[in-house]
Amino acid sequence: MNLAQLLVKAARSHGDRPAVSLGRQVLYDYRQLAHRTAVLAGNLLVRHGLEPRDRVALVMKNSPEYPELLFGAWHAGLAAVPVNAKLHPREIAYILEHSGARLAFVSPDLAAGLAPLVGEIPSLQALIRTDAPDYGALFAGAETPCHDVQDDALAWLFYTSGTTGRPKGAMLTHRNLLAMTLNYFADVDGVSEQDCIVHAAPMSHGSGLYGLPHVAKGANQVIPESGGFTPEETLELIARWPGATFFFAPTMLTRLINSPALAGADTRNLKTIVYGGAPMYVEDMLEALRLLGHKFVQIFGQGESPMTITVLPRSAHADTGHPRYRERLASVGVARLNVEVGVVDEHDRPLPVGQVGEVVCRGEVVMAGYWLNPEASAAALRGGWLHTGDMGCFDAEGYLTLKDRSKDMIISGGSNIYPREVEEVLLRHKEVLEVSVVGRPHADWGEEVVAFVVPRPGAAITAEVLDALCLEHIARFKRPKDYRFVESLPKNNYGKVLKTELRLRLEQEKKDA
Ligand code: AMP
């Protein structure tokens, strides 16, 4: 089934319900949105001469044009290439060229910087600003019928955020994203036409993907006027829109719960915060639960298996009396309904409960492969399983705990140290806002542990106090040998801490010394 059918059907059953809103205002109901996409689809094919299976890039901040462009492209049988608008123009150029996109839709403030690409990239025939008359013209004319596509046709080319090397394009098919959509209802949350999703996180990534289950049920997609996330605006939108769901990176949640604006805010409309994409620390989650109630679901996924590998359901967050409550909060939960998840050694042999290995998964949601990269596809999908590159282990009840990625693991004196474990301990100190632990080369030990600590504003924490905390909770050899108190941590565009950059900083210091 073409994903565009989700919208066609929602428009039939919920035509008068709000479909797209900007800030506090409804812009289109479902009937209007479906009409716009069906007209747009025809114009993409006829006016721009595109053909089914061509790629159309969306280099846009979160904006109300996002849903109509995604669904319009699918309606026409085209594939969408959503690109993170915060990437460097060089990275954007790479993705546009590599994907062979024929058109790129761009946010007004990005247009000038990207305009030269039209001459430079042979496949790219035009760049269309979403505020230009050219864009408006795409919505004039007659509707075109929804194009029939094969289930395994490309729908969304998802470029991985890759903290190292070139991004790879995970090919997500209509079948993959339909499986993701169904699984949202099975494991994450129910949705009705009374609900909405507020896109505070990038729509080129998880938040945009979660637009699908919301369209399927005729729910509203609300785009913040800022096109992004601030705690203040998020709280205003919660007060305005009932049944509000968000997808948050953990750092967004930390910012929200540490915001002074939260005190006195009316959060009764908040239905669900789905969080994932990076580790969520237990202390932060406990505080979030205390402040906002049982509104949380954690997911673990990756571009290659979009939003769908494991889930830590709302009920596990609420089960405070469970003897392993803290361990469960520190886990990423259990395998999703239609996904098999395993842990394997370096020869792809399954490992028993309790042993750490690479997390692998297979199921309908797993990508078809990487665009124009058969070697990487064969490696990632060898033996029919997606190799996630994440290290983890299962407990006896099927809860998966992720260890740090192998490149982040510290080996000191021959012992493995998982930074996450040390970070969890340091965050127990109430004056520690954020922390990241990395390894530094050491002549005798191989590596030694260094902690970068962001104290709360005005707090005076000492290395001695943190060392005492570690002595209380973890083995002596895991304690940081050095503490760096810093104002902030380097993060990528999706809020993930860049440990590579922290390690480089330490290397540089060594060279300079
Ligand atoms: P991306 O493909 O950009 O979505 O990044 C996926 C990666 O983010 C995964 O391979 C994990 O390393 C990490 N990740 C995703 N969800 C979680 C989670 N719930 N907890 C910890 N790390 C996560």
Coordinates of C-alpha atoms and ligand atoms in Angstrom, one line a residue:
M1 CA 0.0 0.0 0.0
N2 CA 1.2 3.5 -0.9
L3 CA 1.7 5.4 2.4
A4 CA -0.2 8.3 0.7
Q5 CA -3.3 6.2 1.2
L6 CA -3.1 6.9 4.9
L7 CA -3.9 10.5 4.2
V8 CA -6.5 9.7 1.5
K9 CA -8.3 7.5 4.0
A10 CA -8.0 9.9 6.9
A11 CA -9.4 12.7 4.7
R12 CA -12.4 10.5 3.9
S13 CA -13.2 9.6 7.6
H14 CA -12.0 12.8 9.3
G15 CA -12.2 15.5 6.6
D16 CA -13.1 18.3 9.0
R17 CA -10.5 17.5 11.6
P18 CA -7.4 19.7 11.9
A19 CA -4.5 18.2 9.9
V20 CA -1.8 20.8 10.0
S21 CA -1.4 23.7 12.4
L22 CA 1.2 26.3 12.9
G23 CA 1.7 27.4 16.5
R24 CA -1.8 28.0 17.9
Q25 CA -3.5 28.2 14.4
V26 CA -5.1 25.4 12.4
L27 CA -3.9 25.8 8.7
Y28 CA -5.6 22.9 7.0
D29 CA -8.1 20.3 7.8
Y30 CA -7.8 16.7 6.4
R31 CA -9.9 17.4 3.4
Q32 CA -7.8 20.4 2.5
L33 CA -4.5 18.6 3.1
A34 CA -5.5 15.7 1.0
H35 CA -6.6 18.0 -1.8
R36 CA -3.3 19.9 -1.6
T37 CA -1.2 16.8 -1.8
A38 CA -3.2 15.3 -4.7
V39 CA -2.8 18.5 -6.7
L40 CA 0.9 18.9 -5.8
A41 CA 1.5 15.3 -6.9
G42 CA 0.1 16.0 -10.3
N43 CA 2.2 19.2 -10.7
L44 CA 5.4 17.4 -9.6
L45 CA 4.9 14.9 -12.4
V46 CA 3.5 17.2 -15.1
R47 CA 5.1 20.7 -14.5
H48 CA 8.4 19.4 -13.3
G49 CA 8.5 16.3 -15.4
L50 CA 9.3 14.0 -12.6
E51 CA 8.7 10.3 -12.9
P52 CA 7.7 7.8 -10.2
R53 CA 10.7 6.6 -8.2
D54 CA 12.5 9.9 -8.7
R55 CA 13.8 11.5 -5.5
V56 CA 12.7 14.9 -4.1
A57 CA 14.7 16.4 -1.2
L58 CA 13.2 18.4 1.7
V59 CA 15.9 20.6 3.0
M60 CA 13.7 22.3 5.5
K61 CA 13.3 23.3 9.1
N62 CA 10.1 22.0 10.7
S63 CA 7.4 23.8 8.8
P64 CA 3.8 23.3 7.7
E65 CA 5.0 22.4 4.2
Y66 CA 6.6 19.2 5.5
P67 CA 3.5 17.0 5.6
E68 CA 2.1 18.1 2.3
L69 CA 5.5 17.6 0.6
L70 CA 6.0 14.1 2.1
F71 CA 2.6 12.9 1.2
G72 CA 2.5 14.7 -2.1
A73 CA 5.7 13.0 -3.1
W74 CA 4.3 9.6 -2.1
H75 CA 1.0 10.3 -3.8
A76 CA 3.0 10.8 -7.1
G77 CA 5.0 7.6 -6.5
L78 CA 8.2 9.6 -5.7
A79 CA 10.6 9.1 -2.9
A80 CA 11.3 11.8 -0.3
V81 CA 14.8 12.6 1.0
P82 CA 14.3 14.6 4.2
V83 CA 17.6 16.4 5.1
N84 CA 18.5 17.8 8.4
A85 CA 18.4 21.6 7.8
K86 CA 21.1 22.2 10.4
L87 CA 23.7 20.3 8.4
H88 CA 26.6 22.2 6.9
P89 CA 25.9 23.2 3.2
R90 CA 28.7 20.8 2.1
E91 CA 27.0 17.9 3.9
I92 CA 23.7 19.0 2.3
A93 CA 25.3 19.1 -1.1
Y94 CA 26.7 15.6 -0.6
I95 CA 23.2 14.2 0.2
L96 CA 21.6 16.0 -2.7
E97 CA 24.2 14.7 -5.1
H98 CA 24.4 11.2 -3.7
S99 CA 20.6 10.8 -3.6
G100 CA 20.3 12.1 -7.2
A101 CA 17.4 14.3 -6.1
R102 CA 15.8 16.1 -9.0
L103 CA 14.1 18.8 -6.9
A104 CA 14.9 20.2 -3.5
F105 CA 12.4 22.1 -1.4
V106 CA 14.2 24.5 0.9
S107 CA 13.3 26.8 3.8
P108 CA 13.5 30.5 2.9
D109 CA 16.5 31.2 5.1
L110 CA 18.5 28.3 3.6
A111 CA 17.8 29.1 -0.1
A112 CA 20.5 31.7 -0.7
G113 CA 23.3 29.4 0.6
L114 CA 22.1 26.4 -1.4
A115 CA 21.2 28.2 -4.7
P116 CA 24.6 27.6 -6.4
L117 CA 24.1 23.8 -6.1
V118 CA 21.6 23.8 -9.0
G119 CA 24.4 24.3 -11.5
E120 CA 26.8 22.1 -9.7
I121 CA 24.8 18.9 -9.1
P122 CA 23.8 17.5 -12.5
S123 CA 20.6 15.7 -11.3
L124 CA 19.2 18.7 -9.5
Q125 CA 17.0 20.6 -11.8
A126 CA 15.6 23.2 -9.4
L127 CA 15.6 24.4 -5.9
I128 CA 12.2 25.7 -4.7
R129 CA 11.8 28.0 -1.8
T130 CA 8.7 27.2 0.2
D131 CA 7.7 30.9 0.4
A132 CA 8.1 31.5 -3.4
P133 CA 5.3 31.9 -6.0
D134 CA 6.7 28.8 -7.7
Y135 CA 5.8 26.9 -4.6
G136 CA 2.3 28.3 -4.4
A137 CA 1.8 27.5 -8.1
L138 CA 2.2 23.8 -7.3
F139 CA -1.2 23.8 -5.6
A140 CA -3.2 25.1 -8.5
G141 CA -4.9 22.7 -10.8
A142 CA -6.6 19.3 -10.6
E143 CA -6.1 16.4 -8.3
T144 CA -4.2 13.4 -9.6
P145 CA -5.1 9.8 -8.4
C146 CA -2.8 8.2 -5.9
H147 CA 0.0 6.3 -7.8
D148 CA 0.1 2.6 -7.2
V149 CA 3.5 1.5 -5.8
Q150 CA 5.1 -1.8 -4.9
D151 CA 5.3 -2.3 -1.2
D152 CA 9.1 -2.4 -1.5
A153 CA 9.3 0.9 -3.4
L154 CA 11.5 3.5 -1.8
A155 CA 9.5 6.0 0.3
W156 CA 12.1 7.8 2.5
L157 CA 15.8 7.9 2.0
F158 CA 17.0 8.4 5.5
Y159 CA 20.6 9.7 5.7
T160 CA 22.2 8.6 8.9
S161 CA 23.5 11.3 11.2
G162 CA 26.9 9.5 11.3
T163 CA 29.3 11.1 13.8
T164 CA 32.1 9.9 11.6
G165 CA 32.5 9.4 7.9
R166 CA 30.0 10.1 5.1
P167 CA 26.3 9.7 5.9
K168 CA 24.7 6.6 4.4
G169 CA 21.2 6.6 2.9
A170 CA 19.1 4.0 4.6
M171 CA 16.4 3.0 2.0
L172 CA 13.0 2.9 3.8
T173 CA 10.2 1.4 1.8
H174 CA 6.5 1.9 2.0
R175 CA 6.3 -1.5 3.7
N176 CA 9.0 -0.5 6.2
L177 CA 7.1 2.6 7.2
L178 CA 3.8 1.0 7.3
A179 CA 5.3 -1.7 9.6
M180 CA 6.6 1.2 11.8
T181 CA 3.2 2.9 11.8
L182 CA 1.3 -0.3 12.8
N183 CA 3.9 -1.0 15.5
Y184 CA 3.4 2.5 17.0
F185 CA -0.2 1.5 17.8
A186 CA 0.9 -2.0 19.1
D187 CA 3.7 -0.9 21.4
V188 CA 3.9 2.8 21.9
D189 CA 0.5 4.5 22.1
G190 CA -3.0 4.7 20.8
V191 CA -4.0 7.7 18.8
S192 CA -7.3 9.3 17.9
E193 CA -8.5 12.2 15.8
Q194 CA -8.8 14.2 19.0
D195 CA -5.0 14.0 19.4
C196 CA -2.0 15.8 17.9
I197 CA 1.7 15.5 17.5
V198 CA 3.8 18.6 18.2
H199 CA 6.9 18.6 16.0
A200 CA 9.5 20.1 18.4
A201 CA 12.2 17.7 17.2
P202 CA 13.4 17.6 13.6
M203 CA 10.9 16.3 11.1
S204 CA 13.7 15.0 9.0
H205 CA 14.1 12.4 11.7
G206 CA 12.0 10.8 14.4
S207 CA 9.4 13.4 14.8
G208 CA 8.6 13.4 11.1
L209 CA 8.4 9.6 11.0
Y210 CA 5.9 9.8 13.9
G211 CA 3.7 12.0 11.7
L212 CA 2.7 8.8 10.0
P213 CA 0.7 7.1 12.8
H214 CA -0.9 10.5 13.5
V215 CA -2.0 11.0 9.9
A216 CA -3.3 7.4 9.9
K217 CA -5.7 8.3 12.7
G218 CA -6.6 11.8 11.6
A219 CA -4.7 13.5 14.3
N220 CA -3.3 17.1 14.0
Q221 CA 0.3 17.8 13.2
V222 CA 1.4 21.0 15.1
I223 CA 4.5 22.8 14.0
P224 CA 6.0 25.2 16.5
E225 CA 6.3 28.7 15.1
S226 CA 10.0 28.7 16.0
G227 CA 10.4 25.5 13.8
G228 CA 12.2 23.9 16.7
F229 CA 12.3 23.4 20.4
T230 CA 12.3 25.8 23.4
P231 CA 10.9 24.8 26.7
E232 CA 8.8 27.9 26.8
E233 CA 7.1 27.4 23.4
T234 CA 6.7 23.7 24.1
L235 CA 4.8 24.5 27.3
E236 CA 2.6 27.1 25.5
L237 CA 1.7 24.5 22.8
I238 CA 0.9 21.9 25.5
A239 CA -1.5 24.4 27.1
R240 CA -3.1 25.0 23.7
W241 CA -3.5 21.5 22.2
P242 CA -5.3 18.6 23.9
G243 CA -3.9 15.1 23.5
A244 CA -0.4 16.3 22.7
T245 CA 2.4 13.8 21.9
F246 CA 6.0 14.7 21.3
F247 CA 9.1 12.8 20.2
F248 CA 12.0 14.1 22.3
A249 CA 15.7 13.4 22.3
P250 CA 16.8 13.0 25.9
T251 CA 18.6 16.3 25.9
M252 CA 15.3 18.1 25.1
L253 CA 13.6 16.4 28.0
T254 CA 16.4 17.5 30.3
R255 CA 16.1 21.0 29.1
L256 CA 12.3 20.9 29.7
I257 CA 12.5 19.6 33.2
N258 CA 15.2 22.0 34.1
S259 CA 13.4 25.0 32.7
P260 CA 12.0 27.6 35.2
A261 CA 9.0 27.9 32.9
L262 CA 7.8 24.5 33.9
A263 CA 6.8 25.6 37.4
G264 CA 3.2 26.7 37.2
A265 CA 2.7 25.6 33.6
D266 CA -0.5 23.7 32.8
T267 CA 0.6 20.4 31.4
R268 CA -2.7 18.5 31.6
N269 CA -3.0 18.4 27.8
L270 CA 0.3 16.5 27.6
K271 CA -0.5 12.9 26.6
T272 CA 2.8 11.3 25.7
I273 CA 6.5 12.0 25.4
V274 CA 8.2 9.3 23.4
Y275 CA 12.0 9.6 24.0
G276 CA 14.9 7.9 22.4
G277 CA 17.8 8.4 20.0
A278 CA 20.5 8.6 22.8
P279 CA 20.8 7.4 26.4
M280 CA 18.4 8.7 28.9
Y281 CA 19.9 8.8 32.4
V282 CA 17.9 7.3 35.2
E283 CA 18.1 10.3 37.5
D284 CA 16.8 12.6 34.7
M285 CA 13.9 10.2 34.0
L286 CA 13.0 10.0 37.7
E287 CA 12.8 13.7 37.8
A288 CA 10.8 13.9 34.6
L289 CA 8.3 11.4 36.0
R290 CA 8.0 13.4 39.2
L291 CA 7.4 16.6 37.4
L292 CA 5.2 15.4 34.5
G293 CA 3.7 12.1 35.6
H294 CA 3.5 8.8 33.8
K295 CA 3.6 10.1 30.3
F296 CA 6.7 8.5 29.0
V297 CA 7.5 5.8 26.5
Q298 CA 11.1 5.0 25.5
I299 CA 12.0 3.7 22.1
F300 CA 15.3 2.4 20.7
G301 CA 15.6 2.5 16.9
Q302 CA 17.9 3.8 14.2
G303 CA 17.5 5.1 10.7
E304 CA 18.0 1.6 9.5
S305 CA 15.1 0.2 11.5
P306 CA 13.1 3.4 12.0
M307 CA 11.9 4.1 15.5
T308 CA 11.3 0.4 16.0
I309 CA 13.7 -2.1 17.7
T310 CA 12.7 -2.1 21.4
V311 CA 10.3 -0.2 23.6
L312 CA 10.2 0.6 27.3
P313 CA 6.4 1.0 27.7
R314 CA 4.6 3.5 29.9
S315 CA 3.7 0.7 32.3
A316 CA 7.4 0.0 33.0
H317 CA 7.9 3.6 33.9
A318 CA 5.0 3.4 36.3
D319 CA 5.9 0.1 38.0
T320 CA 7.9 1.8 40.8
G321 CA 7.6 -1.1 43.2
H322 CA 9.4 -3.5 40.8
P323 CA 12.6 -4.9 42.4
R324 CA 14.6 -3.9 39.4
Y325 CA 12.8 -0.6 38.6
R326 CA 16.0 1.4 38.2
E327 CA 17.6 -1.2 36.0
R328 CA 14.5 -1.3 33.8
L329 CA 14.6 2.5 33.5
A330 CA 18.2 2.3 32.4
S331 CA 17.3 -0.3 29.8
V332 CA 15.7 0.3 26.4
G333 CA 13.0 -2.2 27.1
V334 CA 11.8 -5.2 25.2
A335 CA 11.7 -6.3 21.5
R336 CA 9.0 -4.7 19.5
L337 CA 6.0 -6.8 18.5
N338 CA 7.1 -7.4 14.9
V339 CA 10.8 -7.3 15.3
E340 CA 13.1 -10.1 16.4
V341 CA 16.0 -8.8 18.4
G342 CA 19.2 -10.7 19.3
V343 CA 22.7 -10.1 20.8
V344 CA 25.6 -11.8 18.9
D345 CA 29.3 -12.1 19.2
E346 CA 31.9 -11.1 16.6
H347 CA 31.1 -14.3 14.6
D348 CA 27.4 -13.6 14.6
R349 CA 26.8 -16.4 17.2
P350 CA 23.8 -15.7 19.5
L351 CA 24.9 -14.9 23.0
P352 CA 23.1 -16.0 26.2
V353 CA 21.3 -13.7 28.6
G354 CA 23.6 -11.4 30.5
Q355 CA 26.4 -11.4 27.9
V356 CA 27.2 -8.2 26.0
G357 CA 27.4 -8.3 22.2
E358 CA 26.2 -6.5 19.2
V359 CA 22.5 -5.9 19.0
V360 CA 20.9 -7.3 15.8
C361 CA 17.3 -7.3 14.6
R362 CA 15.1 -8.4 11.7
G363 CA 11.6 -7.8 10.7
E364 CA 9.4 -5.9 8.3
V365 CA 10.6 -2.5 9.5
V366 CA 14.3 -3.1 8.7
M367 CA 15.6 -1.0 5.7
A368 CA 16.1 -2.5 2.2
G369 CA 19.7 -1.5 2.3
Y370 CA 21.9 1.6 1.8
W371 CA 21.4 3.6 -1.3
L372 CA 24.1 3.0 -3.9
N373 CA 26.2 1.2 -1.4
P374 CA 26.0 -2.6 -1.8
E375 CA 29.1 -3.3 0.3
A376 CA 27.8 -1.4 3.3
S377 CA 24.3 -3.0 2.8
A378 CA 25.8 -6.5 2.7
A379 CA 27.8 -5.8 5.8
A380 CA 25.0 -4.3 7.8
L381 CA 22.4 -6.9 6.7
R382 CA 24.6 -10.0 6.7
G383 CA 22.8 -13.2 7.5
G384 CA 19.5 -11.4 7.1
W385 CA 19.9 -9.5 10.3
L386 CA 20.5 -5.7 10.7
H387 CA 23.7 -5.2 12.6
T388 CA 23.0 -2.1 14.6
G389 CA 26.5 -1.4 15.8
D390 CA 25.1 -1.0 19.3
M391 CA 26.4 -3.1 22.1
G392 CA 23.9 -4.5 24.6
C393 CA 22.7 -7.4 26.7
F394 CA 19.4 -9.0 27.6
D395 CA 18.2 -9.8 31.1
A396 CA 16.2 -13.0 31.8
E397 CA 12.9 -11.1 31.2
G398 CA 13.8 -9.8 27.8
Y399 CA 14.8 -6.3 28.7
L400 CA 17.7 -5.0 26.6
T401 CA 20.3 -2.7 28.2
L402 CA 22.5 -0.9 25.7
K403 CA 26.1 -0.6 26.6
D404 CA 28.1 2.1 24.9
R405 CA 29.0 1.8 21.3
S406 CA 32.2 -0.3 21.0
K407 CA 34.2 2.8 20.0
D408 CA 33.1 4.6 23.2
M409 CA 33.9 1.7 25.5
I410 CA 37.0 2.4 27.7
I411 CA 39.6 -0.4 28.3
S412 CA 41.7 0.4 31.3
G413 CA 44.1 -2.1 32.7
G414 CA 42.5 -4.8 30.5
S415 CA 39.0 -4.2 32.0
N416 CA 36.1 -2.9 30.1
I417 CA 34.5 0.3 31.4
Y418 CA 31.1 1.4 30.0
P419 CA 31.0 5.2 30.2
R420 CA 27.2 5.1 30.7
E421 CA 27.6 3.4 34.1
V422 CA 30.0 6.1 35.4
E423 CA 27.8 8.8 34.0
E424 CA 24.7 7.4 35.8
V425 CA 26.6 7.6 39.0
L426 CA 27.9 11.2 38.5
L427 CA 24.3 12.3 37.7
R428 CA 23.2 11.2 41.1
H429 CA 24.8 14.4 42.3
K430 CA 22.0 17.0 42.3
E431 CA 24.3 19.8 41.1
V432 CA 25.4 17.9 38.0
L433 CA 23.4 19.0 35.0
E434 CA 25.1 16.9 32.3
V435 CA 28.1 14.6 32.1
S436 CA 30.0 12.7 29.5
V437 CA 32.8 10.2 30.2
V438 CA 35.5 9.2 27.7
G439 CA 38.8 7.4 27.6
R440 CA 42.2 9.0 27.3
P441 CA 45.2 7.1 26.2
H442 CA 47.5 6.1 29.1
A443 CA 51.0 4.6 28.9
D444 CA 50.5 2.0 31.6
W445 CA 46.7 1.3 31.6
G446 CA 45.9 1.6 27.9
E447 CA 43.2 4.2 28.7
E448 CA 42.1 6.1 31.7
V449 CA 38.7 7.5 32.5
V450 CA 38.0 11.3 32.1
A451 CA 34.7 12.9 33.0
F452 CA 33.4 16.1 31.4
V453 CA 31.0 17.6 33.9
V454 CA 28.5 20.5 33.3
P455 CA 27.5 21.8 36.8
R456 CA 24.1 23.5 37.3
P457 CA 24.4 27.3 37.1
G458 CA 26.0 28.7 40.2
A459 CA 26.9 25.3 41.6
A460 CA 30.3 24.6 43.0
I461 CA 31.1 20.9 42.7
T462 CA 34.6 19.5 43.4
A463 CA 36.3 16.5 42.0
E464 CA 36.7 15.2 45.5
V465 CA 32.9 15.1 46.1
L466 CA 32.3 13.3 42.8
D467 CA 35.1 10.9 43.5
A468 CA 33.5 10.0 46.9
L469 CA 30.2 9.4 45.1
C470 CA 31.9 7.0 42.7
L471 CA 33.6 5.2 45.5
E472 CA 30.2 4.6 47.0
H473 CA 28.6 3.2 43.9
I474 CA 31.1 1.6 41.4
A475 CA 34.4 -0.3 41.4
R476 CA 37.5 1.7 42.0
F477 CA 39.0 1.1 38.6
K478 CA 36.0 2.7 36.9
R479 CA 36.4 6.1 38.7
P480 CA 37.4 9.0 36.6
K481 CA 41.1 10.0 37.0
D482 CA 40.4 13.5 35.9
Y483 CA 37.4 15.8 36.0
R484 CA 36.9 18.6 33.6
F485 CA 34.2 21.1 34.6
V486 CA 32.8 22.7 31.4
E487 CA 29.9 25.0 30.5
S488 CA 28.4 22.7 27.9
L489 CA 29.0 19.5 26.0
P490 CA 29.5 19.4 22.2
K491 CA 26.5 17.9 20.5
N492 CA 25.4 17.0 17.0
N493 CA 22.2 18.3 15.4
Y494 CA 20.1 15.7 17.0
G495 CA 21.4 16.5 20.5
K496 CA 23.7 13.5 20.7
V497 CA 26.9 14.2 22.7
L498 CA 29.9 14.0 20.4
K499 CA 32.4 11.9 22.4
T500 CA 34.7 11.9 19.5
E501 CA 35.1 15.6 19.9
L502 CA 35.8 15.3 23.6
R503 CA 38.5 12.6 22.9
L504 CA 40.0 14.9 20.3
R505 CA 40.2 17.7 22.9
L506 CA 42.1 15.5 25.2
E507 CA 44.4 14.4 22.4
Q508 CA 45.1 17.9 21.4
E509 CA 45.9 18.9 25.0
K510 CA 48.4 16.0 25.1
K511 CA 50.1 17.2 21.9
D512 CA 50.2 20.8 23.2
A513 CA 51.7 19.8 26.5
Ligands
AMP1 P1 19.8 7.5 14.3 O1 20.0 6.5 13.2 O2 20.3 8.8 14.0 O3 18.4 7.5 14.7 O4 20.7 7.0 15.5 C1 20.4 5.7 16.1 C2 21.3 5.4 17.2 O5 21.0 6.2 18.4 C3 21.2 4.0 17.7 O6 22.0 3.1 16.9 C4 21.7 4.1 19.1 O7 23.1 4.1 19.2 C5 21.2 5.4 19.5 N1 19.9 5.3 20.2 C6 18.6 5.3 19.7 N2 17.7 5.1 20.6 C7 18.3 5.0 21.8 C8 17.9 4.8 23.2 N3 16.7 4.7 23.5 N4 18.9 4.7 24.1 C9 20.2 4.9 23.8 N5 20.6 5.1 22.6 C10 19.7 5.1 21.6

